Amino acid sequence: MSQPTLLQHDRDAAARQAERTRIARELHDDLGGNLIAIKMALARLAARVPADQPGLAGQAGYIDELVDRTIETVHRISFGLRASALDVGLAGALAWQANEFARQTGVIVITHCTDLLTPEPAPEHAAALFHIAQEALTNVAKHARATQVTLTLEHDGGELTLAICDNGCGIDPAARTRPHAFGLRGMHERASALGGVLSLSPAPGGGTMLTVKTRLAPSVAPAQNKKQNE
Ligand SMILES: Nc1ncnc2c1ncn2[C@@H]1O[C@H](COP(=O)(O)OP(=O)(O)OP(=O)(O)O)[C@@H](O)[C@H]1O
Ligand SMILES: [Mg+2]
């Protein structure tokens, strides 16, 4: 059986994650919304329980408690589904994030992942890089006025390079050190925690290029990314 192409792998991974996210959204919005409506209707009903019916008031209190617990469960399950973007591996998670970003903002995103990551980076390593990419994309949406973003993940000789390059207005040097801007600071901190380096530079033709270089620290657990063993 031939290996799937990288593009196909990314597409499958992105499609799986998109489906999990859809279920999470429906659980949260639909089921969660109905539970809130039940809670409010119950409160209206409970307010009409006559004072000489303490048993009924107690029942209403019990139902209200059950609804609260169910709301909490729905939140927990939908958060779990969303938080698992990295289940599909770093390259797949980035591809999914890039698709989401393009869908939400209308900005064209070109994704280059030159290699399937074998082994996958350790989960916290992958999570840090994923969060850096998320904040970089958020910054593009908030500040860059870009029409196109290129997201690249390269693996070369044990070194991982993540680059996010936009064709927007470029970063004003003074803006980088704004005291209340935590995004860039957080990204630098995440990169150094991995023993890596984050740099910002003008992109060719305008815009901003954000690059993170770090060693690939493989997961101790067996790689989660799909190996075709059959
Ligand atoms: N891709 C980009 N293009 C243009 N300007 C940018 C870009 N990324 C960041 N900046 C500039 O750098 C500043 C600092 O970014 P940073 O992410 O630290 O803060 P923020 O996005 O303003 O706020 P926060 O991330 O704390 O919500 C931004 O306010 C913006 O002026
Ligand atoms: Mg920011």
Short mmCIF file of C-alpha atoms and ligand atoms in Angstrom, two decimals:
data_model
loop_
_atom_site.label_atom_id
_atom_site.label_comp_id
_atom_site.label_asym_id
_atom_site.label_seq_id
_atom_site.Cartn_x
_atom_site.Cartn_y
_atom_site.Cartn_z
CA MET A 1 0.00 0.00 0.00
CA SER A 2 1.52 3.30 -1.02
CA GLN A 3 2.13 6.08 1.52
CA PRO A 4 -0.45 8.86 1.35
CA THR A 5 0.94 12.15 0.08
CA LEU A 6 1.67 14.86 2.65
CA LEU A 7 -1.10 16.96 1.18
CA GLN A 8 -3.58 14.11 1.54
CA HIS A 9 -2.41 13.45 5.11
CA ASP A 10 -2.88 17.12 6.02
CA ARG A 11 -6.28 17.21 4.37
CA ASP A 12 -7.44 14.09 6.21
CA ALA A 13 -6.10 15.39 9.51
CA ALA A 14 -7.69 18.79 8.98
CA ALA A 15 -11.01 17.16 8.01
CA ARG A 16 -10.99 14.99 11.16
CA GLN A 17 -10.27 17.96 13.36
CA ALA A 18 -12.87 20.11 11.58
CA GLU A 19 -15.46 17.41 12.36
CA ARG A 20 -14.46 17.27 16.05
CA THR A 21 -14.70 21.04 16.21
CA ARG A 22 -18.14 20.98 14.57
CA ILE A 23 -19.35 18.48 17.20
CA ALA A 24 -17.81 20.60 19.97
CA ARG A 25 -19.54 23.71 18.61
CA GLU A 26 -22.91 21.98 18.38
CA LEU A 27 -22.58 20.52 21.86
CA HIS A 28 -21.69 23.92 23.25
CA ASP A 29 -24.08 26.09 21.26
CA ASP A 30 -27.06 23.82 20.74
CA LEU A 31 -27.15 21.53 23.77
CA GLY A 32 -25.56 24.18 26.01
CA GLY A 33 -28.07 26.79 24.82
CA ASN A 34 -31.02 24.48 25.49
CA LEU A 35 -29.75 23.72 28.99
CA ILE A 36 -29.56 27.44 29.78
CA ALA A 37 -33.13 27.82 28.47
CA ILE A 38 -34.27 24.92 30.72
CA LYS A 39 -32.56 26.57 33.70
CA MET A 40 -34.32 29.87 33.05
CA ALA A 41 -37.74 28.24 32.52
CA LEU A 42 -37.23 26.27 35.72
CA ALA A 43 -36.42 29.45 37.64
CA ARG A 44 -39.66 31.03 36.38
CA LEU A 45 -41.60 27.93 37.40
CA ALA A 46 -39.92 27.75 40.81
CA ALA A 47 -40.82 31.38 41.48
CA ARG A 48 -44.52 30.38 41.23
CA VAL A 49 -44.32 27.52 43.73
CA PRO A 50 -46.62 28.44 46.65
CA ALA A 51 -44.85 29.04 49.98
CA ASP A 52 -46.78 26.11 51.56
CA GLN A 53 -45.22 23.62 49.09
CA PRO A 54 -41.61 23.26 50.35
CA GLY A 55 -41.38 19.78 48.80
CA LEU A 56 -41.95 21.21 45.30
CA ALA A 57 -39.39 23.97 45.88
CA GLY A 58 -36.89 21.30 46.96
CA GLN A 59 -37.56 19.31 43.76
CA ALA A 60 -37.01 22.42 41.67
CA GLY A 61 -33.72 23.07 43.47
CA TYR A 62 -32.63 19.50 42.77
CA ILE A 63 -33.46 19.79 39.04
CA ASP A 64 -31.58 23.10 38.91
CA GLU A 65 -28.53 21.42 40.41
CA LEU A 66 -28.73 18.59 37.84
CA VAL A 67 -28.93 21.13 35.01
CA ASP A 68 -25.85 22.93 36.39
CA ARG A 69 -23.91 19.67 36.50
CA THR A 70 -24.98 18.84 32.94
CA ILE A 71 -23.91 22.30 31.70
CA GLU A 72 -20.52 21.68 33.27
CA THR A 73 -20.25 18.27 31.59
CA VAL A 74 -21.14 19.72 28.18
CA HIS A 75 -18.42 22.36 28.63
CA ARG A 76 -15.88 19.77 29.66
CA ILE A 77 -16.63 17.49 26.72
CA SER A 78 -16.67 20.25 24.12
CA PHE A 79 -13.43 21.71 25.51
CA GLY A 80 -11.83 18.27 25.32
CA LEU A 81 -12.83 17.91 21.68
CA ARG A 82 -11.46 21.33 20.81
CA ALA A 83 -8.27 21.03 22.84
CA SER A 84 -7.28 17.92 20.96
CA ALA A 85 -6.25 19.65 17.75
CA LEU A 86 -2.79 18.18 18.31
CA ASP A 87 -4.11 14.61 18.28
CA VAL A 88 -3.57 14.73 14.55
CA GLY A 89 0.11 15.69 14.89
CA LEU A 90 1.69 19.12 14.70
CA ALA A 91 1.62 19.41 10.89
CA GLY A 92 -2.05 18.37 10.79
CA ALA A 93 -2.98 20.73 13.62
CA LEU A 94 -1.26 23.63 11.88
CA ALA A 95 -3.02 22.79 8.62
CA TRP A 96 -6.35 22.76 10.44
CA GLN A 97 -5.58 26.06 12.17
CA ALA A 98 -4.57 27.61 8.84
CA ASN A 99 -7.89 26.50 7.30
CA GLU A 100 -9.87 27.90 10.22
CA PHE A 101 -7.99 31.18 9.99
CA ALA A 102 -8.62 31.47 6.24
CA ARG A 103 -12.31 30.68 6.72
CA GLN A 104 -12.71 33.22 9.53
CA THR A 105 -10.70 36.09 8.02
CA GLY A 106 -10.82 35.63 4.26
CA VAL A 107 -7.00 35.91 4.21
CA ILE A 108 -5.39 33.40 1.82
CA VAL A 109 -3.19 30.94 3.72
CA ILE A 110 -0.55 28.87 1.96
CA THR A 111 0.73 25.99 4.06
CA HIS A 112 4.05 24.25 3.42
CA CYS A 113 4.94 21.34 5.64
CA THR A 114 7.92 19.72 3.97
CA ASP A 115 7.91 16.50 5.94
CA LEU A 116 5.68 14.39 8.11
CA LEU A 117 7.16 14.66 11.58
CA THR A 118 8.50 11.26 12.52
CA PRO A 119 8.73 11.06 15.43
CA GLU A 120 6.27 13.73 16.53
CA PRO A 121 7.70 16.32 18.91
CA ALA A 122 6.92 15.84 22.61
CA PRO A 123 3.32 16.97 23.29
CA GLU A 124 4.31 20.11 25.18
CA HIS A 125 6.80 20.99 22.45
CA ALA A 126 4.12 20.60 19.78
CA ALA A 127 1.63 22.55 21.91
CA ALA A 128 4.06 25.46 22.35
CA LEU A 129 4.71 25.69 18.61
CA PHE A 130 0.98 25.40 17.89
CA HIS A 131 0.19 28.25 20.33
CA ILE A 132 2.92 30.41 18.82
CA ALA A 133 1.38 29.87 15.38
CA GLN A 134 -2.08 30.70 16.74
CA GLU A 135 -0.93 33.99 18.28
CA ALA A 136 1.06 34.89 15.16
CA LEU A 137 -2.07 34.36 13.03
CA THR A 138 -4.18 36.35 15.50
CA ASN A 139 -1.67 39.18 15.19
CA VAL A 140 -1.89 39.03 11.41
CA ALA A 141 -5.69 39.32 11.64
CA LYS A 142 -5.53 42.14 14.20
CA HIS A 143 -2.67 44.25 12.93
CA ALA A 144 -1.22 43.34 9.56
CA ARG A 145 -3.95 44.22 7.03
CA ALA A 146 -2.57 41.30 5.03
CA THR A 147 -4.21 39.48 2.14
CA GLN A 148 -1.93 36.45 2.25
CA VAL A 149 -0.06 34.40 4.84
CA THR A 150 2.45 31.62 4.29
CA LEU A 151 2.83 29.10 7.08
CA THR A 152 5.85 26.81 6.86
CA LEU A 153 6.97 23.92 9.05
CA GLU A 154 10.31 22.40 8.12
CA HIS A 155 12.26 19.60 9.71
CA ASP A 156 15.92 19.46 8.81
CA GLY A 157 18.67 17.55 10.61
CA GLY A 158 16.87 17.50 13.97
CA GLU A 159 15.96 21.18 13.75
CA LEU A 160 12.38 22.37 13.42
CA THR A 161 11.61 25.70 11.80
CA LEU A 162 8.18 27.26 11.99
CA ALA A 163 7.69 30.43 9.94
CA ILE A 164 4.66 32.63 9.50
CA CYS A 165 5.05 35.26 6.84
CA ASP A 166 2.43 37.87 5.93
CA ASN A 167 2.23 40.45 3.17
CA GLY A 168 0.77 43.17 5.39
CA CYS A 169 1.97 46.53 6.66
CA GLY A 170 4.96 45.30 8.70
CA ILE A 171 5.57 45.76 12.44
CA ASP A 172 6.25 49.24 13.70
CA PRO A 173 9.51 48.77 15.71
CA ALA A 174 8.09 50.84 18.61
CA ALA A 175 5.01 48.57 18.78
CA ARG A 176 7.14 45.53 19.63
CA THR A 177 7.86 46.76 23.13
CA ARG A 178 4.44 48.15 24.03
CA PRO A 179 4.08 47.35 27.76
CA HIS A 180 0.58 45.90 27.44
CA ALA A 181 1.32 43.73 24.43
CA PHE A 182 1.69 40.23 25.80
CA GLY A 183 1.46 38.27 22.57
CA LEU A 184 5.03 38.78 21.33
CA ARG A 185 6.41 38.43 24.84
CA GLY A 186 4.54 35.15 25.32
CA MET A 187 5.78 33.82 21.98
CA HIS A 188 9.40 34.67 22.89
CA GLU A 189 8.95 32.97 26.28
CA ARG A 190 7.47 29.84 24.74
CA ALA A 191 10.30 29.64 22.21
CA SER A 192 13.02 30.05 24.85
CA ALA A 193 11.34 27.48 27.10
CA LEU A 194 11.90 25.03 24.22
CA GLY A 195 15.54 26.09 23.97
CA GLY A 196 14.64 27.75 20.69
CA VAL A 197 14.87 31.21 19.20
CA LEU A 198 12.10 33.42 17.85
CA SER A 199 12.90 36.21 15.45
CA LEU A 200 10.90 38.86 13.64
CA SER A 201 12.04 40.38 10.40
CA PRO A 202 10.59 42.30 7.49
CA ALA A 203 9.13 39.91 4.93
CA PRO A 204 10.36 40.14 1.35
CA GLY A 205 8.03 42.58 -0.41
CA GLY A 206 6.68 44.04 2.86
CA GLY A 207 4.90 42.47 5.78
CA THR A 208 6.31 40.49 8.65
CA MET A 209 8.18 37.20 8.91
CA LEU A 210 8.08 35.43 12.26
CA THR A 211 10.45 32.48 12.60
CA VAL A 212 10.95 29.97 15.42
CA LYS A 213 13.91 27.64 15.31
CA THR A 214 14.12 24.82 17.83
CA ARG A 215 15.50 21.32 18.13
CA LEU A 216 12.99 18.53 17.55
CA ALA A 217 12.57 16.98 20.99
CA PRO A 218 10.84 13.71 20.18
CA SER A 219 7.98 12.38 22.22
CA VAL A 220 8.99 9.67 24.71
CA ALA A 221 5.70 7.91 24.06
CA PRO A 222 5.29 6.16 20.70
CA ALA A 223 4.68 8.67 17.92
CA GLN A 224 1.03 9.61 17.61
CA ASN A 225 1.16 10.47 13.96
CA LYS A 226 -0.18 7.93 11.55
CA LYS A 227 2.27 5.30 10.46
CA GLN A 228 1.01 2.95 7.82
CA ASN A 229 1.96 -0.30 9.48
CA GLU A 230 -0.34 -2.56 7.60
N1 LIG B 1 1.92 40.56 11.82
C1 LIG B 1 1.95 41.83 12.27
N2 LIG B 1 1.84 42.88 11.41
C2 LIG B 1 1.86 44.15 11.85
N3 LIG B 1 2.03 44.49 13.14
C3 LIG B 1 2.14 43.52 14.05
C4 LIG B 1 2.11 42.11 13.67
N4 LIG B 1 2.28 41.37 14.79
C5 LIG B 1 2.39 42.23 15.81
N5 LIG B 1 2.31 43.52 15.38
C6 LIG B 1 2.48 44.76 16.19
O1 LIG B 1 3.21 44.39 17.34
C7 LIG B 1 2.47 44.78 18.50
C8 LIG B 1 2.72 43.80 19.62
O2 LIG B 1 2.07 42.55 19.35
P1 LIG B 1 1.53 41.68 20.57
O3 LIG B 1 0.99 40.41 20.04
O4 LIG B 1 2.63 41.61 21.56
O5 LIG B 1 0.39 42.58 21.20
P2 LIG B 1 -1.11 42.83 20.75
O6 LIG B 1 -1.50 41.90 19.66
O7 LIG B 1 -1.27 44.29 20.46
O8 LIG B 1 -1.90 42.51 22.07
P3 LIG B 1 -2.11 41.08 22.76
O9 LIG B 1 -1.41 40.04 21.94
O10 LIG B 1 -1.52 41.23 24.12
O11 LIG B 1 -3.59 40.89 22.76
C9 LIG B 1 1.04 44.88 18.03
O12 LIG B 1 0.31 45.78 18.82
C10 LIG B 1 1.17 45.36 16.61
O13 LIG B 1 1.32 46.77 16.57
MG MG B 2 -1.13 39.81 19.87
#
